[in-house]
Short mmCIF file of C-alpha atoms and ligand atoms in Angstrom, two decimals:
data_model
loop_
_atom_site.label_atom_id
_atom_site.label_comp_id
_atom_site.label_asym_id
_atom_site.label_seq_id
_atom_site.Cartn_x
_atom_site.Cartn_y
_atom_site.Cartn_z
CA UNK C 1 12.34 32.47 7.73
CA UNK C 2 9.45 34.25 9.60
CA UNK C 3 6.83 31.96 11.73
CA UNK C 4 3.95 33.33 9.73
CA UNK C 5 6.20 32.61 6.28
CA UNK C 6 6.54 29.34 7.36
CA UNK C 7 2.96 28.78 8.22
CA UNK C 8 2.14 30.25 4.56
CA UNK C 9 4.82 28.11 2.61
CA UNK C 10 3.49 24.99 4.70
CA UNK C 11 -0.11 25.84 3.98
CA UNK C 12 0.40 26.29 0.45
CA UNK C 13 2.33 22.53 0.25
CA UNK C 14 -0.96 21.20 1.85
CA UNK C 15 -3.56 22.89 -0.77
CA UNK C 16 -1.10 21.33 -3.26
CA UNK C 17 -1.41 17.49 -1.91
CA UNK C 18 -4.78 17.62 -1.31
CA UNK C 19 -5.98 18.88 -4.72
CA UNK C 20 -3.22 16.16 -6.01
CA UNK C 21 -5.19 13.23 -3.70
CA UNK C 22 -8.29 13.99 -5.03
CA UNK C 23 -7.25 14.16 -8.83
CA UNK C 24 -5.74 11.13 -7.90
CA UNK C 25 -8.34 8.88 -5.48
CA UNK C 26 -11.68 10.17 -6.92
CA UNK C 27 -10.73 11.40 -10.48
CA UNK C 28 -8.46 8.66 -11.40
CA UNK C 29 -6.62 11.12 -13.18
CA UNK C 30 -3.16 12.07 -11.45
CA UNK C 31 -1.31 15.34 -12.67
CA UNK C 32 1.92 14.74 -11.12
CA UNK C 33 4.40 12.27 -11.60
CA UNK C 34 4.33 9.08 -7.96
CA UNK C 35 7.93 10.63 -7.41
CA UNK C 36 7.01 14.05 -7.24
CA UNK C 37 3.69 13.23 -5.18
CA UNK C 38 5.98 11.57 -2.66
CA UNK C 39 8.74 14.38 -2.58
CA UNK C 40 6.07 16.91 -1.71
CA UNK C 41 4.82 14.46 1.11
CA UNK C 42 8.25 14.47 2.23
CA UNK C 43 8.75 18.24 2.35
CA UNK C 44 5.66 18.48 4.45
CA UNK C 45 6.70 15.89 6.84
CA UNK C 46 9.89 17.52 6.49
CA UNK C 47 8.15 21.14 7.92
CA UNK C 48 6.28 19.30 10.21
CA UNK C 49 9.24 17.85 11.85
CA UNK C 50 11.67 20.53 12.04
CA UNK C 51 8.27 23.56 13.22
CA UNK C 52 6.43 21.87 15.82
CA UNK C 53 3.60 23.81 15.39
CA UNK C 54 2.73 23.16 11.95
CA UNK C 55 -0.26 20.81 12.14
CA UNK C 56 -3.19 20.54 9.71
CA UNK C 57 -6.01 17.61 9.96
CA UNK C 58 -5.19 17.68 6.33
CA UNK C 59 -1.31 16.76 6.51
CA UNK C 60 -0.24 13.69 4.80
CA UNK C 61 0.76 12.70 8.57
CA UNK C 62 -2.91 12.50 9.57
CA UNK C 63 -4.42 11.00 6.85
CA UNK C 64 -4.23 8.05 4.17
CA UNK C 65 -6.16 8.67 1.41
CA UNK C 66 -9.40 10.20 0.05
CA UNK C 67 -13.07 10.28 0.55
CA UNK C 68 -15.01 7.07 -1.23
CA UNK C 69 -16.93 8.00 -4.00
CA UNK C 70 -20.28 8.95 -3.75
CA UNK C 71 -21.11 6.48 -6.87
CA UNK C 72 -21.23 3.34 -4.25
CA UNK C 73 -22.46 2.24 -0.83
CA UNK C 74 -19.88 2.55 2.19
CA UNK C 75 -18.23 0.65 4.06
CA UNK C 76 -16.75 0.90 7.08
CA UNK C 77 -13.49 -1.17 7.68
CA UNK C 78 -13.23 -3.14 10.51
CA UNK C 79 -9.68 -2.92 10.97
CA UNK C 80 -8.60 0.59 9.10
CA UNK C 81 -6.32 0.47 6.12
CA UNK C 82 -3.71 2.01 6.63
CA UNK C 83 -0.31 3.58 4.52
CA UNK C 84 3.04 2.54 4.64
CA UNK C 85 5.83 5.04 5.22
CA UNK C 86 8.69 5.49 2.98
CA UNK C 87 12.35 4.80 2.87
CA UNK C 88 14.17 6.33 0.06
CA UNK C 89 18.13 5.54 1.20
CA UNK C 90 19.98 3.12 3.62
CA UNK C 91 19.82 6.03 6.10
CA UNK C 92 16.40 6.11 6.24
CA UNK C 93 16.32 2.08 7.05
CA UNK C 94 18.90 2.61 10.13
CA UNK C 95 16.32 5.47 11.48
CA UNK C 96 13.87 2.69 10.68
CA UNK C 97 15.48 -0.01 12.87
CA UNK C 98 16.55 2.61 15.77
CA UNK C 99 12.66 3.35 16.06
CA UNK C 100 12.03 -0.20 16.14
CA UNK C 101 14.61 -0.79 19.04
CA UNK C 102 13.79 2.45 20.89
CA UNK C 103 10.04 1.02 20.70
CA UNK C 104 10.91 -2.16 22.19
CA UNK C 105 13.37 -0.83 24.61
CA UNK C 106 15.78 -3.50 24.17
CA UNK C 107 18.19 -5.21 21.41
CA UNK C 108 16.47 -7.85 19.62
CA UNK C 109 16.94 -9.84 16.13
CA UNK C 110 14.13 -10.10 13.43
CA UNK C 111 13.68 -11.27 10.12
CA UNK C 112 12.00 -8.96 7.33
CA UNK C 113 9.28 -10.14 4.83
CA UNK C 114 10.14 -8.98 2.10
CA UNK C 115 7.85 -8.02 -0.58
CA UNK C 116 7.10 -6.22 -4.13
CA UNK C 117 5.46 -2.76 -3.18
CA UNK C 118 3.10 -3.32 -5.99
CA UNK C 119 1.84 -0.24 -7.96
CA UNK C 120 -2.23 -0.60 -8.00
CA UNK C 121 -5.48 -0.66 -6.20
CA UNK C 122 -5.63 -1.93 -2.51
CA UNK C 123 -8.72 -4.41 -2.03
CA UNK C 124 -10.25 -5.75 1.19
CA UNK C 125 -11.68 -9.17 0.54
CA UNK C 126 -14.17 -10.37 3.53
CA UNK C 127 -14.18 -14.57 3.31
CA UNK C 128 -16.90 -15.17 6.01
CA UNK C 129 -17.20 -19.14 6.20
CA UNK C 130 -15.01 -19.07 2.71
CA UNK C 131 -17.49 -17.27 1.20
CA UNK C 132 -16.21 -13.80 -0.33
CA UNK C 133 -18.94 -11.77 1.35
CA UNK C 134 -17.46 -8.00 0.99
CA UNK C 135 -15.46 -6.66 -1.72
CA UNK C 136 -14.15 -3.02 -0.24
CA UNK C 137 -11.70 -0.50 -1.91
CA UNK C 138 -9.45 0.92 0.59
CA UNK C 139 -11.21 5.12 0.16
CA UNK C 140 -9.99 6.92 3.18
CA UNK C 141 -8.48 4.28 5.39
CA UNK C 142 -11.72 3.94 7.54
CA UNK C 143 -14.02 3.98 4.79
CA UNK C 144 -13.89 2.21 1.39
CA UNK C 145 -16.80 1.92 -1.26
CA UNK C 146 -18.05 -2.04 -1.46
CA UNK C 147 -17.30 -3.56 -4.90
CA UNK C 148 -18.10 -6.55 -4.03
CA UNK C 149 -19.47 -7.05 -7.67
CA UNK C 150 -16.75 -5.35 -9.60
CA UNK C 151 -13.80 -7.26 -7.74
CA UNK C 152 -15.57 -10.55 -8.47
CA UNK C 153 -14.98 -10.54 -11.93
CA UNK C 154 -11.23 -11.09 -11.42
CA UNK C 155 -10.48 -14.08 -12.37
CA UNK C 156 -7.61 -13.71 -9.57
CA UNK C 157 -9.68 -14.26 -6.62
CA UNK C 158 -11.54 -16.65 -5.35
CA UNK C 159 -15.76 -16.59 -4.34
CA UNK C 160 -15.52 -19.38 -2.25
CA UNK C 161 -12.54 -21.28 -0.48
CA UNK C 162 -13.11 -24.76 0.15
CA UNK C 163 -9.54 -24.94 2.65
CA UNK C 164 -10.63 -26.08 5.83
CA UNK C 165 -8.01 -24.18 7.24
CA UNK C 166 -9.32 -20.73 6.60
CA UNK C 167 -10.25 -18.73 9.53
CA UNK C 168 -14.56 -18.57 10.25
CA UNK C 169 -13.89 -15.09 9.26
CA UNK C 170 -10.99 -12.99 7.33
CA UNK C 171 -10.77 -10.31 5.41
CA UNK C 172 -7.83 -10.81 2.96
CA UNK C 173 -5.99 -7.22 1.34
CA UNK C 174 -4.30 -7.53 -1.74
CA UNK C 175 -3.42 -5.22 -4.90
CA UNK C 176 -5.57 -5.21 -8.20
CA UNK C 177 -3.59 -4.60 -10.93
CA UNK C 178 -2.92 -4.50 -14.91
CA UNK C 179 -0.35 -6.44 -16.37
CA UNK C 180 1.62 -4.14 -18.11
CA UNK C 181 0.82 -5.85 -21.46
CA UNK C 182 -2.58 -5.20 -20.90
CA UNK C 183 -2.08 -1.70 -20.22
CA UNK C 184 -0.84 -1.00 -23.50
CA UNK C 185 -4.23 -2.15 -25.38
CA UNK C 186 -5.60 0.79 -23.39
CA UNK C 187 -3.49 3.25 -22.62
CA UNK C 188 -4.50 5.66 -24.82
CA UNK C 189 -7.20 6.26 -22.17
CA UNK C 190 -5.02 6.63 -18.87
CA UNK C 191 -2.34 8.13 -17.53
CA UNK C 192 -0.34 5.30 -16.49
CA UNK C 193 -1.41 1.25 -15.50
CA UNK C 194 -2.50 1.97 -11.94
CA UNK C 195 -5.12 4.75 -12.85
CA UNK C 196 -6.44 1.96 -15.58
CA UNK C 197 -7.02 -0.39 -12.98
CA UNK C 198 -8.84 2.46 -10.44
CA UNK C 199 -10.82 3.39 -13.41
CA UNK C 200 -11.91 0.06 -13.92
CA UNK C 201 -12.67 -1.54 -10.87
CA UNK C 202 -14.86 1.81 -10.00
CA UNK C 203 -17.30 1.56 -13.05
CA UNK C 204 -20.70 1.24 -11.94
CA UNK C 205 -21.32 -1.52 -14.19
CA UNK C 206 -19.26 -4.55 -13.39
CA UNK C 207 -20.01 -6.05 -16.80
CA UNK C 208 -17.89 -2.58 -17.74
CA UNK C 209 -15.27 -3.98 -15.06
CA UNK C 210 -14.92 -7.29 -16.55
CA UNK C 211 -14.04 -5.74 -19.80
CA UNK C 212 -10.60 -4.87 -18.90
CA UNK C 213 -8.23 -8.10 -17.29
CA UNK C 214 -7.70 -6.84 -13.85
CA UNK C 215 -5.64 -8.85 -12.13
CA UNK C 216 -4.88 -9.58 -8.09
CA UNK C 217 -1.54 -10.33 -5.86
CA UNK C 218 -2.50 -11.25 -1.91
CA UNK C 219 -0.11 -10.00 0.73
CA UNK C 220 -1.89 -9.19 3.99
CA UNK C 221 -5.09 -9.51 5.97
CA UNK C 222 -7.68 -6.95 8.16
CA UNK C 223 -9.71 -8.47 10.60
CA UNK C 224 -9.78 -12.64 11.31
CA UNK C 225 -11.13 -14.57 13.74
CA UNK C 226 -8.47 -17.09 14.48
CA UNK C 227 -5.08 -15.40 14.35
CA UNK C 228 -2.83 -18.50 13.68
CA UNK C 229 -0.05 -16.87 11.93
CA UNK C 230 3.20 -16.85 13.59
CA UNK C 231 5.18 -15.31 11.19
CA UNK C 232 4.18 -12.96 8.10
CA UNK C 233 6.10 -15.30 5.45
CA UNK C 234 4.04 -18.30 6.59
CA UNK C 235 0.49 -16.24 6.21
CA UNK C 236 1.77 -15.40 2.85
CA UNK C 237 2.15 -19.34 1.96
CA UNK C 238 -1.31 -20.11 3.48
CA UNK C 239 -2.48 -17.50 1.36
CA UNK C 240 -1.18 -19.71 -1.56
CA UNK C 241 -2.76 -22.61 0.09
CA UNK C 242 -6.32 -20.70 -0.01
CA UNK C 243 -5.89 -20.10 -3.30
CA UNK C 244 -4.49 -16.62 -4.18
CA UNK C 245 -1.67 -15.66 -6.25
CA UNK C 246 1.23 -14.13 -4.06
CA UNK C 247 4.35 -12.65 -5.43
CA UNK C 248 6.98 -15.12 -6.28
CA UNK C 249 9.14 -12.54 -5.74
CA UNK C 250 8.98 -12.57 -1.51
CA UNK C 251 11.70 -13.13 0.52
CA UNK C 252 12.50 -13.25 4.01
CA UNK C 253 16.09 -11.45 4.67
CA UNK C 254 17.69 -10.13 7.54
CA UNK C 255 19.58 -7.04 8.20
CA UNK C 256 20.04 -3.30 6.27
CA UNK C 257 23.17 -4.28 4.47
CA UNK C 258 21.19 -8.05 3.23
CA UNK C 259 17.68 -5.70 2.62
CA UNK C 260 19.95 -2.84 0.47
CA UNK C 261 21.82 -5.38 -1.54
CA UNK C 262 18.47 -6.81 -2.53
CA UNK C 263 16.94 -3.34 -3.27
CA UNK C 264 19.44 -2.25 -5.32
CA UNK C 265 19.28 -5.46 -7.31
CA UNK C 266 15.88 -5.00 -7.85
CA UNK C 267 15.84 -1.35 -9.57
CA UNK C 268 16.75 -3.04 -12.76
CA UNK C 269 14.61 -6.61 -11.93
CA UNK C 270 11.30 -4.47 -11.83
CA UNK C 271 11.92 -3.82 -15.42
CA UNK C 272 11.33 -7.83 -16.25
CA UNK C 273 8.54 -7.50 -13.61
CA UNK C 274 4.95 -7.64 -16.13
CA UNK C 275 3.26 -5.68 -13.85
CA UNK C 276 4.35 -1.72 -12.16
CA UNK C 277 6.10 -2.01 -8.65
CA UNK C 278 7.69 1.38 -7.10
CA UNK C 279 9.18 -0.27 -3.85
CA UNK C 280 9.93 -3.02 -2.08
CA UNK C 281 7.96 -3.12 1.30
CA UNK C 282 10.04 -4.57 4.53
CA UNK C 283 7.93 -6.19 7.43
CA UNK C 284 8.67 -7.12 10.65
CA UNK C 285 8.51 -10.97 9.37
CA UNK C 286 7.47 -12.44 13.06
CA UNK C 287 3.61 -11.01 13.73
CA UNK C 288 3.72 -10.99 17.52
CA UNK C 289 6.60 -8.51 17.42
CA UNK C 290 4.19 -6.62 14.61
CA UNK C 291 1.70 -6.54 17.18
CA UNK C 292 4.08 -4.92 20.19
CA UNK C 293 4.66 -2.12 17.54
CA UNK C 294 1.89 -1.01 16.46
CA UNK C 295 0.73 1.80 14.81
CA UNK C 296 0.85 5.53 14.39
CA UNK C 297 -1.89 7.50 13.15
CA UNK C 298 -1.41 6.32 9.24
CA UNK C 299 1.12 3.78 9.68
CA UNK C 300 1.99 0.39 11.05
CA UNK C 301 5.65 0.94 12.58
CA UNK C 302 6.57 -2.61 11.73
CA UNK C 303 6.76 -1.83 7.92
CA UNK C 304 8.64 0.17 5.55
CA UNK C 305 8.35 0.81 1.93
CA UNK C 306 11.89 1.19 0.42
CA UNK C 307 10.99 3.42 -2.65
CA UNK C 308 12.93 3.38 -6.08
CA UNK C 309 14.46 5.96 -7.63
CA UNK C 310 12.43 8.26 -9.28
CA UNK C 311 10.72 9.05 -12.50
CA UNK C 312 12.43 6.28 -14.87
CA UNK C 313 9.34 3.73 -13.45
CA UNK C 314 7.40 4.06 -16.49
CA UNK C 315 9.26 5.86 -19.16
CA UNK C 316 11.65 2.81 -19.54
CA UNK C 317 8.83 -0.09 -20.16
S1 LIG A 401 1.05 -3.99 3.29
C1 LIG A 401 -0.45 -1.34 6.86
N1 LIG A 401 2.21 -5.06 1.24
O1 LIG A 401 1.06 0.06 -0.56
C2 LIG A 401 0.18 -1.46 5.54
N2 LIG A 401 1.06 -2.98 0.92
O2 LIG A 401 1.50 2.63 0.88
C3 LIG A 401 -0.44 -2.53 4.78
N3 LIG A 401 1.09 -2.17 -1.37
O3 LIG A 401 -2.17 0.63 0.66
C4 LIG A 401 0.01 -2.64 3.42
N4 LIG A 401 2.25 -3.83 -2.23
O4 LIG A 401 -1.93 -0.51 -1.61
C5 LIG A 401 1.48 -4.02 1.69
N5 LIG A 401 3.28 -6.15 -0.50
C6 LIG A 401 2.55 -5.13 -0.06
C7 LIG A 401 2.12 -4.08 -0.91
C8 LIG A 401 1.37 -3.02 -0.37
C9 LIG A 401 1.62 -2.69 -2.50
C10 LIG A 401 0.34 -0.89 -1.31
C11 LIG A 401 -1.01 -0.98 -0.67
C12 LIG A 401 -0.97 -0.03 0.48
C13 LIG A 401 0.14 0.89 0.06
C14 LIG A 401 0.74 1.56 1.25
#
């Protein structure tokens, strides 16, 4: 194919995301199916990859979400929020772990946390002296809108911790969600549970907010103060200890063959699951080694989230 065809077809896949990300992150109202979303990501990373001089500020590579609303005040994260990249097949974890190793320049064992990729909202949650002080939806990455009001309402998390182990200041990121359950009273209004629960939390009234049961799963954290956390699977129990719901179904597991075997187990478990998950997401489990790795431009390259197969995620609930 010609340069300049290239640069058209490539063009053309960008136009398409970004009208997708904004029906998606400010409409609430998604016109494409999660798997088809994520293979037209791929098949502009793909591009990317093979032409080196496709770039666009607007590629899926150099950015992680959309523009907050104008309906609320900004906020600027401290620490940005970033994505995850995707895995869809055992392949993709061994070009995972090479990276990893090439990073570090030399052989070493880890453990993975592994987790639910759960299928809602992200939150930032800022505890300053276990006070929840900020309530932030994730918006671009660097900028959210602050909710503060609208994520109180869930019964889920916590105003004020009482712990006297929590750090003097952390900022706790978690998923809102709707039980699936719950989805069904109102589905007649969304597309599927996830744009319920933007929908929700974004209504300028949070009486309007409170309405619907929004719920809230832990499993990360921004900025702190005291970084005591040696591993991610013991942050996830202090969590616990703080009072937030994690996922009962995290695990820590080591190796592809251990991580695929529980993958593949899991395409049928999500089914029992009473809430959406598309993934599960593998993280380096041991936080200094997190911190040695890093980031890219949109994603830590510590973690991986091991998609599903496609399109049965909602049609078989
Ligand atoms: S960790 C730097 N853990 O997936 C990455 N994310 O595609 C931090 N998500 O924005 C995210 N379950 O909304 C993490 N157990 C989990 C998750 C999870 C769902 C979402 C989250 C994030 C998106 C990334």
């Amino acid at each position: 194919m010609e340069k300049e065809e290239i640069k058209k077809k490539y063009k053309l896949k960008i136009k398409k995301i970004n009208k997708h990300n904004k029906l998606y992150y400010e409409d609430s109202s998604p016109e494409i199916s999660d798997a088809e979303y994520d293979f037209l990501k791929k098949e502009i990373i793909e591009l990317e990859k093979k032409y080196s001089y496709l770039n666009n500020s607007k590629s899926p590579s150099n950015s992680v979400g959309f523009k907050p609303s104008k309906n609320f005040e900004k906020f600027k994260h401290r620490v940005q929020m970033l994505s995850l990249s995707n895995a869809f097949d055992r392949e993709d974890l061994v070009n995972f772990e090479k990276k990893i190793l090439n990073f570090l320049n030399k052989k070493i064992q880890f453990d993975y946390s592994v987790e639910p990729k759960i299928d809602g909202i992200s939150a930032s949650l800022t505890y300053i002296n276990g006070v929840l002080t900020y309530g932030v939806s994730r918006g671009d990455g660097n900028e959210g809108e602050l909710i503060t009001s609208n994520l109180k309402t869930i019964k889920d998390i916590p105003n004020k911790i009482s712990n006297s182990n929590i750090p003097k200041e952390i900022e706790i990121r978690g998923e809102v969600f709707i039980e699936k359950k719950d989805f069904q009273k109102i589905n007649y209004k969304f597309a599927n549970a996830r744009n319920a629960a933007s929908g929700t939390l974004r209504q300028k009234d949070p009486r309007e907010t409170s309405k619907i049961p929004l719920k809230f799963i832990a499993y990360t954290y921004g900025y702190t103060s005291d970084e005591k956390f040696k591993n991610q699977s013991d942050f996830l129990k202090e969590l616990k200890s703080w009072g937030f719901i994690t996922s009962n179904h995290n695990q820590v597991i080591k190796g592809i063959d251990e991580l695929v075997r529980f993958h593949q187990k899991f395409e049928t478990k999500r089914f029992d699951l009473n809430y959406d998950i598309d993934g599960l997401v593998y993280k380096i489990n041991n936080i200094e080694l997190q911190k040695r790795l890093g980031f890219t431009s949109n994603a830590p390259r510590w973690a991986i989230a091991h998609k599903f197969s496609a399109d049965h995620a909602y049609s078989e609930i």
